[in-house]
């Protein structure tokens, strides 16, 4: 098959969950024998110079990037209040991308155009104008749900009102577009149910996040004793809110039971405010060069999330690296886990602290949970099996008359 992958962010380097989620499917589809062309939004927030992308990748994916300024601007946000448009979406709608798509689609044939997230939906009309390819939304999340949760957790009245407005408009747009594609793939079963219950009449397919699990070999090196870690993109609001909650409400309770414990916070785009935060036995690392080595060197992973959607990429990566972890229910949402078998679930500060301490002090339990997580990753989240399912779905869409 000939596939055009339209990405809402640069997929290379695949360091954060969003980039990994795009890149792993590019790689998987290529290895399955398809041709894949990637066109990506290159925004100031996550800007990647083309010189930093390997030539082999650019050649194999026929890679092109379109620079779009998706940053939030006070004037634009204010003027948007007097429209009925979703400010989350229109920031990605740029004439430069419409022109690039018209140019590419006029010259090349594609069976499938894969839209990475709802934020690429503004380009449907242009795609339809220049191509007969089947358009598939790869829904990374039910996006409006993320903003509803952010609004629900916000305490500032004015900010809460604005977040509710963003969520409302995004919901209206997201649901209005449901039947504009030829198919939708969703990451979690919960999201699939939301789509079905919201009036989606087109073909749907469950395609979870996946990894090349076989390449994520668990390390034989000794873990740092009493170490706890978080690895998350530090420019995503749900991650920031969750980590702040952990630092303010959980960490002191861990230290009260285990004063020798140490917490490492790592992730790309950590700003100076976070890098300068001071907490006892906490080290703010920022972006790290080798995520796999970092994960392998630590004992217990924490995922303290209370908003967001989709699947936590780092949880699947942690499973593959055979790491024991504690997560909130929302943090592990969409993953086919059993509490107490594959990870420990905790939703309040006392329980979260106790679970962290239990994993740090009970070597046998920590090792068993880590091993079970690895087995789960092998069985359900390996890219080769997931891409085969995606390929079958695409072939069924191509065979359909409409």
PDB file of C-alpha atoms in Angstrom, residues 108-281:
ATOM      1  CA  UNK A 108       1.608  11.094  -6.202  1.00  0.00           C
ATOM      2  CA  UNK A 109      -0.926   8.297  -5.723  1.00  0.00           C
ATOM      3  CA  UNK A 110      -1.870   7.130  -2.224  1.00  0.00           C
ATOM      4  CA  UNK A 111      -4.200   4.393  -1.044  1.00  0.00           C
ATOM      5  CA  UNK A 112      -4.452   5.789   2.493  1.00  0.00           C
ATOM      6  CA  UNK A 113      -3.988   9.187   4.101  1.00  0.00           C
ATOM      7  CA  UNK A 114      -3.399   8.641   7.817  1.00  0.00           C
ATOM      8  CA  UNK A 115      -4.217  11.699   9.928  1.00  0.00           C
ATOM      9  CA  UNK A 116      -2.329  11.765  13.210  1.00  0.00           C
ATOM     10  CA  UNK A 117      -4.919  13.260  15.593  1.00  0.00           C
ATOM     11  CA  UNK A 118      -8.010  15.409  15.174  1.00  0.00           C
ATOM     12  CA  UNK A 119      -5.756  18.448  14.672  1.00  0.00           C
ATOM     13  CA  UNK A 120      -5.073  17.333  11.094  1.00  0.00           C
ATOM     14  CA  UNK A 121      -8.790  17.188  10.254  1.00  0.00           C
ATOM     15  CA  UNK A 122      -8.890  20.750   8.792  1.00  0.00           C
ATOM     16  CA  UNK A 123      -7.053  19.340   5.764  1.00  0.00           C
ATOM     17  CA  UNK A 124      -9.747  16.821   4.783  1.00  0.00           C
ATOM     18  CA  UNK A 125     -11.290  19.057   2.112  1.00  0.00           C
ATOM     19  CA  UNK A 126      -7.920  19.615   0.450  1.00  0.00           C
ATOM     20  CA  UNK A 127      -7.145  15.891   0.543  1.00  0.00           C
ATOM     21  CA  UNK A 128     -10.527  15.048  -1.011  1.00  0.00           C
ATOM     22  CA  UNK A 129      -9.985  17.653  -3.735  1.00  0.00           C
ATOM     23  CA  UNK A 130      -6.673  16.227  -4.902  1.00  0.00           C
ATOM     24  CA  UNK A 131      -6.874  12.525  -4.026  1.00  0.00           C
ATOM     25  CA  UNK A 132      -9.213   9.536  -3.964  1.00  0.00           C
ATOM     26  CA  UNK A 133      -7.288   7.983  -1.075  1.00  0.00           C
ATOM     27  CA  UNK A 134      -9.166   6.671   1.922  1.00  0.00           C
ATOM     28  CA  UNK A 135      -8.767   9.057   4.856  1.00  0.00           C
ATOM     29  CA  UNK A 136      -8.212   7.481   8.262  1.00  0.00           C
ATOM     30  CA  UNK A 137      -8.083   9.328  11.556  1.00  0.00           C
ATOM     31  CA  UNK A 138      -5.640   7.776  13.966  1.00  0.00           C
ATOM     32  CA  UNK A 139      -7.227   9.151  17.125  1.00  0.00           C
ATOM     33  CA  UNK A 140      -4.498   9.551  19.729  1.00  0.00           C
ATOM     34  CA  UNK A 141      -7.108  10.534  22.317  1.00  0.00           C
ATOM     35  CA  UNK A 142     -10.653  11.722  22.622  1.00  0.00           C
ATOM     36  CA  UNK A 143      -9.147  15.179  22.806  1.00  0.00           C
ATOM     37  CA  UNK A 144     -12.038  17.069  24.364  1.00  0.00           C
ATOM     38  CA  UNK A 145     -12.030  14.651  27.310  1.00  0.00           C
ATOM     39  CA  UNK A 146      -8.534  15.836  28.223  1.00  0.00           C
ATOM     40  CA  UNK A 147      -9.690  19.434  28.363  1.00  0.00           C
ATOM     41  CA  UNK A 148     -12.820  18.548  30.317  1.00  0.00           C
ATOM     42  CA  UNK A 149     -10.623  16.923  32.962  1.00  0.00           C
ATOM     43  CA  UNK A 150      -8.238  19.881  33.009  1.00  0.00           C
ATOM     44  CA  UNK A 151     -11.208  22.198  33.541  1.00  0.00           C
ATOM     45  CA  UNK A 152     -12.631  19.991  36.284  1.00  0.00           C
ATOM     46  CA  UNK A 153      -9.298  20.019  38.156  1.00  0.00           C
ATOM     47  CA  UNK A 154      -8.720  23.783  37.792  1.00  0.00           C
ATOM     48  CA  UNK A 155      -9.308  25.952  40.884  1.00  0.00           C
ATOM     49  CA  UNK A 156      -8.853  29.432  39.369  1.00  0.00           C
ATOM     50  CA  UNK A 157     -12.412  30.531  38.383  1.00  0.00           C
ATOM     51  CA  UNK A 158     -11.407  32.493  35.273  1.00  0.00           C
ATOM     52  CA  UNK A 159      -9.061  29.808  34.000  1.00  0.00           C
ATOM     53  CA  UNK A 160     -11.693  27.163  34.783  1.00  0.00           C
ATOM     54  CA  UNK A 161     -14.252  29.055  32.676  1.00  0.00           C
ATOM     55  CA  UNK A 162     -11.818  29.336  29.762  1.00  0.00           C
ATOM     56  CA  UNK A 163     -10.850  25.661  29.908  1.00  0.00           C
ATOM     57  CA  UNK A 164     -14.538  24.720  29.874  1.00  0.00           C
ATOM     58  CA  UNK A 165     -14.991  26.905  26.771  1.00  0.00           C
ATOM     59  CA  UNK A 166     -12.040  25.251  25.028  1.00  0.00           C
ATOM     60  CA  UNK A 167     -13.387  21.809  25.926  1.00  0.00           C
ATOM     61  CA  UNK A 168     -16.903  22.663  24.707  1.00  0.00           C
ATOM     62  CA  UNK A 169     -15.741  23.959  21.332  1.00  0.00           C
ATOM     63  CA  UNK A 170     -13.276  21.133  20.844  1.00  0.00           C
ATOM     64  CA  UNK A 171     -16.013  18.613  21.622  1.00  0.00           C
ATOM     65  CA  UNK A 172     -18.360  20.213  19.094  1.00  0.00           C
ATOM     66  CA  UNK A 173     -15.660  20.080  16.414  1.00  0.00           C
ATOM     67  CA  UNK A 174     -14.419  16.597  17.251  1.00  0.00           C
ATOM     68  CA  UNK A 175     -17.909  15.079  17.193  1.00  0.00           C
ATOM     69  CA  UNK A 176     -18.968  17.001  14.076  1.00  0.00           C
ATOM     70  CA  UNK A 177     -16.053  15.416  12.183  1.00  0.00           C
ATOM     71  CA  UNK A 178     -16.721  11.809  13.211  1.00  0.00           C
ATOM     72  CA  UNK A 179     -18.237  10.707   9.920  1.00  0.00           C
ATOM     73  CA  UNK A 180     -16.027  12.782   7.627  1.00  0.00           C
ATOM     74  CA  UNK A 181     -13.316  10.112   7.437  1.00  0.00           C
ATOM     75  CA  UNK A 182     -13.397   6.691   5.796  1.00  0.00           C
ATOM     76  CA  UNK A 183     -12.284   5.057   9.015  1.00  0.00           C
ATOM     77  CA  UNK A 184     -11.019   5.754  12.520  1.00  0.00           C
ATOM     78  CA  UNK A 185      -8.528   3.837  14.612  1.00  0.00           C
ATOM     79  CA  UNK A 186      -8.677   4.323  18.362  1.00  0.00           C
ATOM     80  CA  UNK A 187      -6.162   3.450  21.048  1.00  0.00           C
ATOM     81  CA  UNK A 188      -8.299   2.321  23.985  1.00  0.00           C
ATOM     82  CA  UNK A 189     -11.531   0.333  24.228  1.00  0.00           C
ATOM     83  CA  UNK A 190     -13.035   3.138  26.324  1.00  0.00           C
ATOM     84  CA  UNK A 191     -12.426   5.597  23.498  1.00  0.00           C
ATOM     85  CA  UNK A 192     -13.992   3.186  21.047  1.00  0.00           C
ATOM     86  CA  UNK A 193     -17.162   3.140  23.131  1.00  0.00           C
ATOM     87  CA  UNK A 194     -17.214   6.955  23.232  1.00  0.00           C
ATOM     88  CA  UNK A 195     -16.959   7.088  19.440  1.00  0.00           C
ATOM     89  CA  UNK A 196     -19.743   4.533  18.960  1.00  0.00           C
ATOM     90  CA  UNK A 197     -22.013   6.276  21.456  1.00  0.00           C
ATOM     91  CA  UNK A 198     -21.389   9.671  19.848  1.00  0.00           C
ATOM     92  CA  UNK A 199     -22.923   8.756  16.500  1.00  0.00           C
ATOM     93  CA  UNK A 200     -19.933   7.396  14.606  1.00  0.00           C
ATOM     94  CA  UNK A 201     -21.244   5.388  11.628  1.00  0.00           C
ATOM     95  CA  UNK A 202     -18.006   4.690   9.764  1.00  0.00           C
ATOM     96  CA  UNK A 203     -15.641   1.746  10.242  1.00  0.00           C
ATOM     97  CA  UNK A 204     -13.690   1.669  13.498  1.00  0.00           C
ATOM     98  CA  UNK A 205     -10.681  -0.408  14.501  1.00  0.00           C
ATOM     99  CA  UNK A 206      -8.941  -0.825  17.848  1.00  0.00           C
ATOM    100  CA  UNK A 207      -5.221  -0.181  17.276  1.00  0.00           C
ATOM    101  CA  UNK A 208      -3.441   0.239  20.623  1.00  0.00           C
ATOM    102  CA  UNK A 209      -0.122   1.969  21.062  1.00  0.00           C
ATOM    103  CA  UNK A 210       2.705  -0.443  20.384  1.00  0.00           C
ATOM    104  CA  UNK A 211       6.457  -0.794  20.701  1.00  0.00           C
ATOM    105  CA  UNK A 212       9.163  -2.962  19.238  1.00  0.00           C
ATOM    106  CA  UNK A 213       9.079  -4.916  22.484  1.00  0.00           C
ATOM    107  CA  UNK A 214      11.740  -7.365  21.341  1.00  0.00           C
ATOM    108  CA  UNK A 215      14.248  -4.507  21.054  1.00  0.00           C
ATOM    109  CA  UNK A 216      13.527  -3.331  24.620  1.00  0.00           C
ATOM    110  CA  UNK A 217      15.605  -5.944  26.395  1.00  0.00           C
ATOM    111  CA  UNK A 218      15.396  -5.711  30.201  1.00  0.00           C
ATOM    112  CA  UNK A 219      18.751  -4.774  31.706  1.00  0.00           C
ATOM    113  CA  UNK A 220      20.777  -7.177  33.828  1.00  0.00           C
ATOM    114  CA  UNK A 221      22.494  -4.287  35.587  1.00  0.00           C
ATOM    115  CA  UNK A 222      21.674  -3.626  39.224  1.00  0.00           C
ATOM    116  CA  UNK A 223      19.025  -0.980  39.875  1.00  0.00           C
ATOM    117  CA  UNK A 224      19.795   1.934  42.158  1.00  0.00           C
ATOM    118  CA  UNK A 225      18.385   0.917  45.532  1.00  0.00           C
ATOM    119  CA  UNK A 226      15.455   2.948  46.903  1.00  0.00           C
ATOM    120  CA  UNK A 227      15.119   4.902  43.638  1.00  0.00           C
ATOM    121  CA  UNK A 228      11.822   6.222  42.264  1.00  0.00           C
ATOM    122  CA  UNK A 229      11.489   7.920  38.884  1.00  0.00           C
ATOM    123  CA  UNK A 230       9.187   9.726  36.503  1.00  0.00           C
ATOM    124  CA  UNK A 231       9.825  10.094  32.781  1.00  0.00           C
ATOM    125  CA  UNK A 232       7.315  12.321  31.013  1.00  0.00           C
ATOM    126  CA  UNK A 233       7.093  15.199  28.542  1.00  0.00           C
ATOM    127  CA  UNK A 234       7.380  18.327  30.677  1.00  0.00           C
ATOM    128  CA  UNK A 235       5.463  20.572  28.303  1.00  0.00           C
ATOM    129  CA  UNK A 236       2.150  18.710  28.651  1.00  0.00           C
ATOM    130  CA  UNK A 237      -0.144  20.162  31.298  1.00  0.00           C
ATOM    131  CA  UNK A 238      -1.526  16.851  32.649  1.00  0.00           C
ATOM    132  CA  UNK A 239       2.040  15.666  33.330  1.00  0.00           C
ATOM    133  CA  UNK A 240       2.935  18.893  35.138  1.00  0.00           C
ATOM    134  CA  UNK A 241      -0.196  18.828  37.275  1.00  0.00           C
ATOM    135  CA  UNK A 242       0.282  15.174  38.181  1.00  0.00           C
ATOM    136  CA  UNK A 243       3.935  15.580  39.132  1.00  0.00           C
ATOM    137  CA  UNK A 244       3.185  18.670  41.208  1.00  0.00           C
ATOM    138  CA  UNK A 245       0.522  16.692  43.068  1.00  0.00           C
ATOM    139  CA  UNK A 246       3.009  13.872  43.698  1.00  0.00           C
ATOM    140  CA  UNK A 247       5.671  16.267  44.997  1.00  0.00           C
ATOM    141  CA  UNK A 248       3.245  18.196  47.207  1.00  0.00           C
ATOM    142  CA  UNK A 249       1.143  15.332  48.545  1.00  0.00           C
ATOM    143  CA  UNK A 250       2.936  12.005  48.159  1.00  0.00           C
ATOM    144  CA  UNK A 251       6.689  12.376  48.336  1.00  0.00           C
ATOM    145  CA  UNK A 252       6.895  13.573  51.948  1.00  0.00           C
ATOM    146  CA  UNK A 253       4.792  10.568  52.973  1.00  0.00           C
ATOM    147  CA  UNK A 254       7.248   8.278  51.190  1.00  0.00           C
ATOM    148  CA  UNK A 255      10.198   9.922  52.958  1.00  0.00           C
ATOM    149  CA  UNK A 256       8.449   9.644  56.319  1.00  0.00           C
ATOM    150  CA  UNK A 257       8.616   5.863  55.921  1.00  0.00           C
ATOM    151  CA  UNK A 258      11.831   5.693  53.871  1.00  0.00           C
ATOM    152  CA  UNK A 259      14.088   8.733  54.362  1.00  0.00           C
ATOM    153  CA  UNK A 260      16.734   7.118  52.149  1.00  0.00           C
ATOM    154  CA  UNK A 261      14.451   7.077  49.078  1.00  0.00           C
ATOM    155  CA  UNK A 262      15.312   9.323  46.139  1.00  0.00           C
ATOM    156  CA  UNK A 263      13.061  10.630  43.364  1.00  0.00           C
ATOM    157  CA  UNK A 264      14.350  11.407  39.859  1.00  0.00           C
ATOM    158  CA  UNK A 265      12.252  13.593  37.540  1.00  0.00           C
ATOM    159  CA  UNK A 266      13.200  13.436  33.861  1.00  0.00           C
ATOM    160  CA  UNK A 267      11.594  14.601  30.644  1.00  0.00           C
ATOM    161  CA  UNK A 268      12.125  16.829  27.654  1.00  0.00           C
ATOM    162  CA  UNK A 269      11.203  20.535  27.624  1.00  0.00           C
ATOM    163  CA  UNK A 270      11.519  20.947  31.392  1.00  0.00           C
ATOM    164  CA  UNK A 271      11.517  24.707  31.920  1.00  0.00           C
ATOM    165  CA  UNK A 272      13.730  26.672  34.314  1.00  0.00           C
ATOM    166  CA  UNK A 273      10.986  26.903  36.940  1.00  0.00           C
ATOM    167  CA  UNK A 274      10.850  23.124  37.204  1.00  0.00           C
ATOM    168  CA  UNK A 275      14.615  22.669  37.000  1.00  0.00           C
ATOM    169  CA  UNK A 276      14.994  25.006  39.982  1.00  0.00           C
ATOM    170  CA  UNK A 277      12.367  23.350  42.194  1.00  0.00           C
ATOM    171  CA  UNK A 278      13.810  22.174  45.501  1.00  0.00           C
ATOM    172  CA  UNK A 279      12.408  19.185  47.361  1.00  0.00           C
ATOM    173  CA  UNK A 280      14.221  16.825  49.741  1.00  0.00           C
ATOM    174  CA  UNK A 281      15.742  13.808  48.027  1.00  0.00           C
TER     175      UNK A 281
END
